[in-house]
mmCIF file of C-alpha atoms in Angstrom:
data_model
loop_
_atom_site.group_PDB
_atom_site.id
_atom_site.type_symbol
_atom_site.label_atom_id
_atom_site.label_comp_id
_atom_site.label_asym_id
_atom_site.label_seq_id
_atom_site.Cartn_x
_atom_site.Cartn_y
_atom_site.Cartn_z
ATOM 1 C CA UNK A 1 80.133 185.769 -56.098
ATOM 2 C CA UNK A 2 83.185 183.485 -55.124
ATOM 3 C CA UNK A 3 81.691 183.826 -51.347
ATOM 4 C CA UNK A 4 78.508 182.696 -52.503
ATOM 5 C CA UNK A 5 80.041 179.850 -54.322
ATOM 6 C CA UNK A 6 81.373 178.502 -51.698
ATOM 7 C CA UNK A 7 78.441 178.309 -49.547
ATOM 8 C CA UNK A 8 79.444 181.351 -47.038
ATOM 9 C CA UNK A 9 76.234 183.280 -47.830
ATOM 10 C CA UNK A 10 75.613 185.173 -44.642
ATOM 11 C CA UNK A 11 79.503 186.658 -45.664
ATOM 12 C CA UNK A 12 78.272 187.106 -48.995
ATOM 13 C CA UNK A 13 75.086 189.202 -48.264
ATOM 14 C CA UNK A 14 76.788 191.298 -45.489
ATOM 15 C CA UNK A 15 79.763 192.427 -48.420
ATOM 16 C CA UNK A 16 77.039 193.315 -50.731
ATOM 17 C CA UNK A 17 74.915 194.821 -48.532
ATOM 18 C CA UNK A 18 77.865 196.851 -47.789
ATOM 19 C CA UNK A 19 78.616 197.397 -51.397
ATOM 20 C CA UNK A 20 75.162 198.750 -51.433
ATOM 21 C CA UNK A 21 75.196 200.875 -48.738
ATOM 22 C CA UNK A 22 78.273 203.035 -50.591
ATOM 23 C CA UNK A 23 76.532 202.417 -54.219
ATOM 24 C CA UNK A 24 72.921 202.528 -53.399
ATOM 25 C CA UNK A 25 72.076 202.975 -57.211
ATOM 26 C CA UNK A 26 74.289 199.517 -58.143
ATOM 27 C CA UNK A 27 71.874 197.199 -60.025
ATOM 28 C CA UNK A 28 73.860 194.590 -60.183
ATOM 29 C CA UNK A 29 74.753 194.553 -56.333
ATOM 30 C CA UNK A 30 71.070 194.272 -55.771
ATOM 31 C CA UNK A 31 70.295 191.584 -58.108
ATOM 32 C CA UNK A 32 73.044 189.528 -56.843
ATOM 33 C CA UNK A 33 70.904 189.987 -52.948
ATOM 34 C CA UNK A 34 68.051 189.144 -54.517
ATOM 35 C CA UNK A 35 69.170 185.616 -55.900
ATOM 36 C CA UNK A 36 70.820 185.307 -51.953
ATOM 37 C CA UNK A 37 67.285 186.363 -50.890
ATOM 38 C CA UNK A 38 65.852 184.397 -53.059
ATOM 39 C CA UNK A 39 67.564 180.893 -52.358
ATOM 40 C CA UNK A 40 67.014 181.371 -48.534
ATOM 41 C CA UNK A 41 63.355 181.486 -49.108
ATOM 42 C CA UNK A 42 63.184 185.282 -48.056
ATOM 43 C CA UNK A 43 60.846 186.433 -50.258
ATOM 44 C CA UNK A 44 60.332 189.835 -48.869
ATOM 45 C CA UNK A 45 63.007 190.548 -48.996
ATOM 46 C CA UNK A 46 63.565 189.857 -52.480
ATOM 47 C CA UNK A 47 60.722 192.049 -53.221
ATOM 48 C CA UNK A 48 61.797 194.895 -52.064
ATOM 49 C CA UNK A 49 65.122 194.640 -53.878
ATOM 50 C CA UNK A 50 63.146 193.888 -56.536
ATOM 51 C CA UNK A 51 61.034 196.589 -56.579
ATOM 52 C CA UNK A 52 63.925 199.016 -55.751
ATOM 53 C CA UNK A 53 65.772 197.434 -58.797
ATOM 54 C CA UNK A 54 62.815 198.109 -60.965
ATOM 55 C CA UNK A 55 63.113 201.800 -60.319
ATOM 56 C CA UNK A 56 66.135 202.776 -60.593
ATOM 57 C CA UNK A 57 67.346 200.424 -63.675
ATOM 58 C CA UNK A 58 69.198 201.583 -66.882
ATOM 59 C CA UNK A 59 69.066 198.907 -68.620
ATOM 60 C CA UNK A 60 72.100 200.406 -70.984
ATOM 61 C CA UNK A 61 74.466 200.775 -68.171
ATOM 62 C CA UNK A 62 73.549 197.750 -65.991
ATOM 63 C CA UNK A 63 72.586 195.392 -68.282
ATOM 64 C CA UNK A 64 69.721 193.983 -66.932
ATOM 65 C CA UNK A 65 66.865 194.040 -69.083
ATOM 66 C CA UNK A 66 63.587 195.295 -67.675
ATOM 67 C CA UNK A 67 61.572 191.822 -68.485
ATOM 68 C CA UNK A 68 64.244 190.445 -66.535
ATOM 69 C CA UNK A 69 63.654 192.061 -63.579
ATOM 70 C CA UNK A 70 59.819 191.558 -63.598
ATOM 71 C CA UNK A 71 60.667 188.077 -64.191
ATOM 72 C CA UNK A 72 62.003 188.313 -60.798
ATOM 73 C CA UNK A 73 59.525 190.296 -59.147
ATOM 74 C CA UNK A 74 56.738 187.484 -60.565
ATOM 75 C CA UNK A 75 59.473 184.762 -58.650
ATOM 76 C CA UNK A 76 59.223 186.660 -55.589
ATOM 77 C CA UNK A 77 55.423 187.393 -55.417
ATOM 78 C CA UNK A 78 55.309 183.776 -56.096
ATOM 79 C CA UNK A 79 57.340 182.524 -53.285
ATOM 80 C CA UNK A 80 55.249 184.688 -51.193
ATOM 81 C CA UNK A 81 51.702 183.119 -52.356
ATOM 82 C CA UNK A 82 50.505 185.651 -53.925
ATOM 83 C CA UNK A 83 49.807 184.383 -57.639
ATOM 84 C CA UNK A 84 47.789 187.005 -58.572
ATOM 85 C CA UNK A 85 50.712 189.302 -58.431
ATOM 86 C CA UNK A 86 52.838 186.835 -59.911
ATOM 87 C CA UNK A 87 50.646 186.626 -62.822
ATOM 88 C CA UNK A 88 50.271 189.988 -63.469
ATOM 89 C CA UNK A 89 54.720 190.366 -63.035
ATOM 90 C CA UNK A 90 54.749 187.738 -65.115
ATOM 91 C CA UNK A 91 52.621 189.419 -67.520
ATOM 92 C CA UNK A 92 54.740 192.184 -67.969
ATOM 93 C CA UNK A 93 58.034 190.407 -67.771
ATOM 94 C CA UNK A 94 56.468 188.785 -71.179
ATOM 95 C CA UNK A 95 55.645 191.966 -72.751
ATOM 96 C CA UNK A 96 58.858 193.726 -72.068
ATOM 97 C CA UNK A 97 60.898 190.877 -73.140
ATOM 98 C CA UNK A 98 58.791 190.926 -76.463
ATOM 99 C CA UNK A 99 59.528 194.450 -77.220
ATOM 100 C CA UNK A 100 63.115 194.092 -76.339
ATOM 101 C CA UNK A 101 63.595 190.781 -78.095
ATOM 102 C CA UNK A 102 64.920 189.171 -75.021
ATOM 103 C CA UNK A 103 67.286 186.308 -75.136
ATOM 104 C CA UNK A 104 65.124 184.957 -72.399
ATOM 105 C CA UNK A 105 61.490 185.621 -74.017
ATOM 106 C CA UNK A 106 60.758 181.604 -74.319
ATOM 107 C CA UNK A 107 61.361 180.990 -70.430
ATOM 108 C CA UNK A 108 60.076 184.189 -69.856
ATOM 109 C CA UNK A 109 57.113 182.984 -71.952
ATOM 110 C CA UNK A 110 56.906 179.538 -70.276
ATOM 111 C CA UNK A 111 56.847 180.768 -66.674
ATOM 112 C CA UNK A 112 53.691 183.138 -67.880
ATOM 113 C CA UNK A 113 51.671 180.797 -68.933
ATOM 114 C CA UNK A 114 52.682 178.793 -65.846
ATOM 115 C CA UNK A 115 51.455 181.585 -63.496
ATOM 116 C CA UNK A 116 48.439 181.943 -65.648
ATOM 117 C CA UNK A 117 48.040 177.914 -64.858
ATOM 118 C CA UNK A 118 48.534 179.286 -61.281
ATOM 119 C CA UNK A 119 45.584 181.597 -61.039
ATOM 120 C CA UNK A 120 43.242 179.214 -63.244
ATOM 121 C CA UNK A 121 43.414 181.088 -66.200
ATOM 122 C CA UNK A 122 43.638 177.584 -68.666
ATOM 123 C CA UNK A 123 42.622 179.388 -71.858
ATOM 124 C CA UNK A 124 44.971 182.309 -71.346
ATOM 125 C CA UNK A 125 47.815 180.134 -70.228
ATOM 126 C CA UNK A 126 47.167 177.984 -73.729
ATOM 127 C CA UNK A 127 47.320 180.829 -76.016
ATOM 128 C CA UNK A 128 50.964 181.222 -74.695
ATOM 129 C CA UNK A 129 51.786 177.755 -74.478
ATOM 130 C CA UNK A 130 50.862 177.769 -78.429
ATOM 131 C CA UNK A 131 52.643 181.147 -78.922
ATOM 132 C CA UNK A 132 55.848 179.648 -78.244
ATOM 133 C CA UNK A 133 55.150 176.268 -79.990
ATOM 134 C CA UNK A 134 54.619 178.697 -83.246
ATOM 135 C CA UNK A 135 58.408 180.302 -81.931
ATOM 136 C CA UNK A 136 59.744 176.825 -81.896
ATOM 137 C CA UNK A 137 57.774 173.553 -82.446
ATOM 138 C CA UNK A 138 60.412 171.232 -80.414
ATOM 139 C CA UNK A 139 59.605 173.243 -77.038
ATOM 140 C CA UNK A 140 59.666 170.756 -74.868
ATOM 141 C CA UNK A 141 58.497 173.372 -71.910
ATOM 142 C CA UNK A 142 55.667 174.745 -74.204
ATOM 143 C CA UNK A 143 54.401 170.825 -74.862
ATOM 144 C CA UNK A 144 54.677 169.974 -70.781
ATOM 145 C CA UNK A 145 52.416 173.381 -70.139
ATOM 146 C CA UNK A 146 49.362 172.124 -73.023
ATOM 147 C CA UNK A 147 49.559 168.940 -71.903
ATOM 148 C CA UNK A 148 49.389 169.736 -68.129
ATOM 149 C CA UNK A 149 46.765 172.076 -68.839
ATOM 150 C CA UNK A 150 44.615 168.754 -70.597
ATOM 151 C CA UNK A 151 45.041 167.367 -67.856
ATOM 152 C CA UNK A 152 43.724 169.796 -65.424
ATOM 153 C CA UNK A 153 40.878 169.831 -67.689
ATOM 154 C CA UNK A 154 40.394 166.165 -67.583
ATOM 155 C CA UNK A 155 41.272 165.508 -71.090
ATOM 156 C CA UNK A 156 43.698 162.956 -70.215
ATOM 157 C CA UNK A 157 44.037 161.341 -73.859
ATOM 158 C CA UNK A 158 45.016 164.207 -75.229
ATOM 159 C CA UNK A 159 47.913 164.970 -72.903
ATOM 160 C CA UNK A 160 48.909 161.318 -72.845
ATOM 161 C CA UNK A 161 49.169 161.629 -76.594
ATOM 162 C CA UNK A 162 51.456 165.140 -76.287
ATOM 163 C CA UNK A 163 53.210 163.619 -73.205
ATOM 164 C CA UNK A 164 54.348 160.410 -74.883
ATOM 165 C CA UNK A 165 55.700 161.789 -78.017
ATOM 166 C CA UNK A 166 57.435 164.163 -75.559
ATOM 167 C CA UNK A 167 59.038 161.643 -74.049
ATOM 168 C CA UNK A 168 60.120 159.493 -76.594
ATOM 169 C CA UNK A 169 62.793 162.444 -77.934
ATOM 170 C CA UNK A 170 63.242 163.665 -74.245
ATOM 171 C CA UNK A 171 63.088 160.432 -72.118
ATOM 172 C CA UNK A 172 64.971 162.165 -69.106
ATOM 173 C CA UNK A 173 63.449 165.692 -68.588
ATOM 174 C CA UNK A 174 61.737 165.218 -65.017
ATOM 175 C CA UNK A 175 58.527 167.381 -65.459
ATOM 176 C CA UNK A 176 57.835 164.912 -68.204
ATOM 177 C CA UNK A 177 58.028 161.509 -66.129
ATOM 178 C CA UNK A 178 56.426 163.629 -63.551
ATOM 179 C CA UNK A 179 53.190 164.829 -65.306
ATOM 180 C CA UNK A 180 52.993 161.157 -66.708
ATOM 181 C CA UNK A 181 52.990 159.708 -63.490
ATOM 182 C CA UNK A 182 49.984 162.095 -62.388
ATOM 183 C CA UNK A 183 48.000 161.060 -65.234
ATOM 184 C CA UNK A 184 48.088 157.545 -65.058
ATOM 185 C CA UNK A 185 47.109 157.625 -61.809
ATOM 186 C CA UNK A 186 43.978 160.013 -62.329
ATOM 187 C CA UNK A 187 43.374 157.591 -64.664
ATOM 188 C CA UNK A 188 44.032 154.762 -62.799
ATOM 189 C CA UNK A 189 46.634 152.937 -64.745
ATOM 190 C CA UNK A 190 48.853 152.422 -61.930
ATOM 191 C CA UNK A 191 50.996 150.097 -63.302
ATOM 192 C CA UNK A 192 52.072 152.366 -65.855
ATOM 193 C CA UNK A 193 51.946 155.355 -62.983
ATOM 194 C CA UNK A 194 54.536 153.085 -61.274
ATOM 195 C CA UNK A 195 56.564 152.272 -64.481
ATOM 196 C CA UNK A 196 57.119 156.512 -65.338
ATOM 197 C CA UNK A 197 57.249 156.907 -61.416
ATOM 198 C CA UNK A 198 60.576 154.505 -61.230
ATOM 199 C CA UNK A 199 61.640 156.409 -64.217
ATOM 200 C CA UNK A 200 61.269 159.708 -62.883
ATOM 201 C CA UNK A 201 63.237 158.438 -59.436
ATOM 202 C CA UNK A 202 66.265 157.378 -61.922
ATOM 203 C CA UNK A 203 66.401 160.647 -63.674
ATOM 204 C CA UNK A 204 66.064 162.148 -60.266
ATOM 205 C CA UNK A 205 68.424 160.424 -58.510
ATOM 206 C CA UNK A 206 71.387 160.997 -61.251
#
């Protein structure tokens, strides 16, 4: 972990792939490869571990939740194209952290109806958006999702409306100014497009 810290990853991967190689059951050996994996873009890679992970987990003894680790495997599928599969991870990342009343069920929750977005699924990525608004009204995630799904419906009032009062409690979350910036320019407001845009840049840039 230290090694990876510090930025000497290929040292990093080559300890724990050693680690692994003695310990081939170790859960958390793998999951710390698949976050290298992951942040090098090696997708594949990640999968596999993934998949291996799956498997063999306890959660009892390694700690790792099972929702977690399809929450990965839906990140990997992702980062390999395939949002089908991520979806359908994603899907069962969600259930499994319902069931096991996961600490992580809201961004669990938020990156489902996100792959759902993915795959064009609107209505079904909704009904979880609104799920987790019932969970906890002040979700700024579940907001950004409904409104970004008005928007790729063309119902650009509407997410304006949800954006704005969005923004004036959370006037530096990024996806926000982002999103904003989109709409005004499919609506062709572009002088408010450019006002969230310069916005967005400041967050950004901090």
């Amino acid at each position: 972990e230290a090694l990876n810290e510090e930025k000497d990853v290929d040292k990093a991967l080559d300890l724990v792939s050693k680690q692994l190689k003695d310990t081939p059951d170790n859960v958390d050996a793998l999951m710390f490869r698949i976050r290298i994996y992951q942040n090098r873009e090696e997708f594949g890679k990640a999968l596999a571990d993934v998949n291996r992970a799956i498997k063999m987990n306890n959660s009892k003894k390694s700690g790792f939740e099972q929702s977690t680790l399809y929450w990965w495997q839906s990140y990997a599928y992702a980062g390999l194209g395939d949002d089908a599969k991520a979806a359908t991870a994603a899907s069962t990342a969600y259930k499994l952290a319902q069931k096991e009343k996961s600490e992580y069920l809201q961004v669990i929750a938020f990156d489902y109806g996100r792959a759902l977005y993915n795959i064009g699924d609107l209505d079904g990525s909704d009904a979880v958006f609104r799920k987790m608004l019932a969970e906890d009204e002040t979700d700024v995630g579940a907001m950004y999702g409904i409104a970004r799904n008005l928007v790729g419906r063309d119902r650009y009032d509407e997410a304006e409306q949800i954006l704005l009062r969005v923004y004036e409690k959370n006037s530096n979350t990024r996806r926000i100014l982002d999103l904003l910036t989109t709409l005004y320019i499919d609506k062709g407001e572009y002088s408010e497009a450019e006002y969230y845009y310069k916005e967005f840049i400041g967050v950004a840039s901090r």
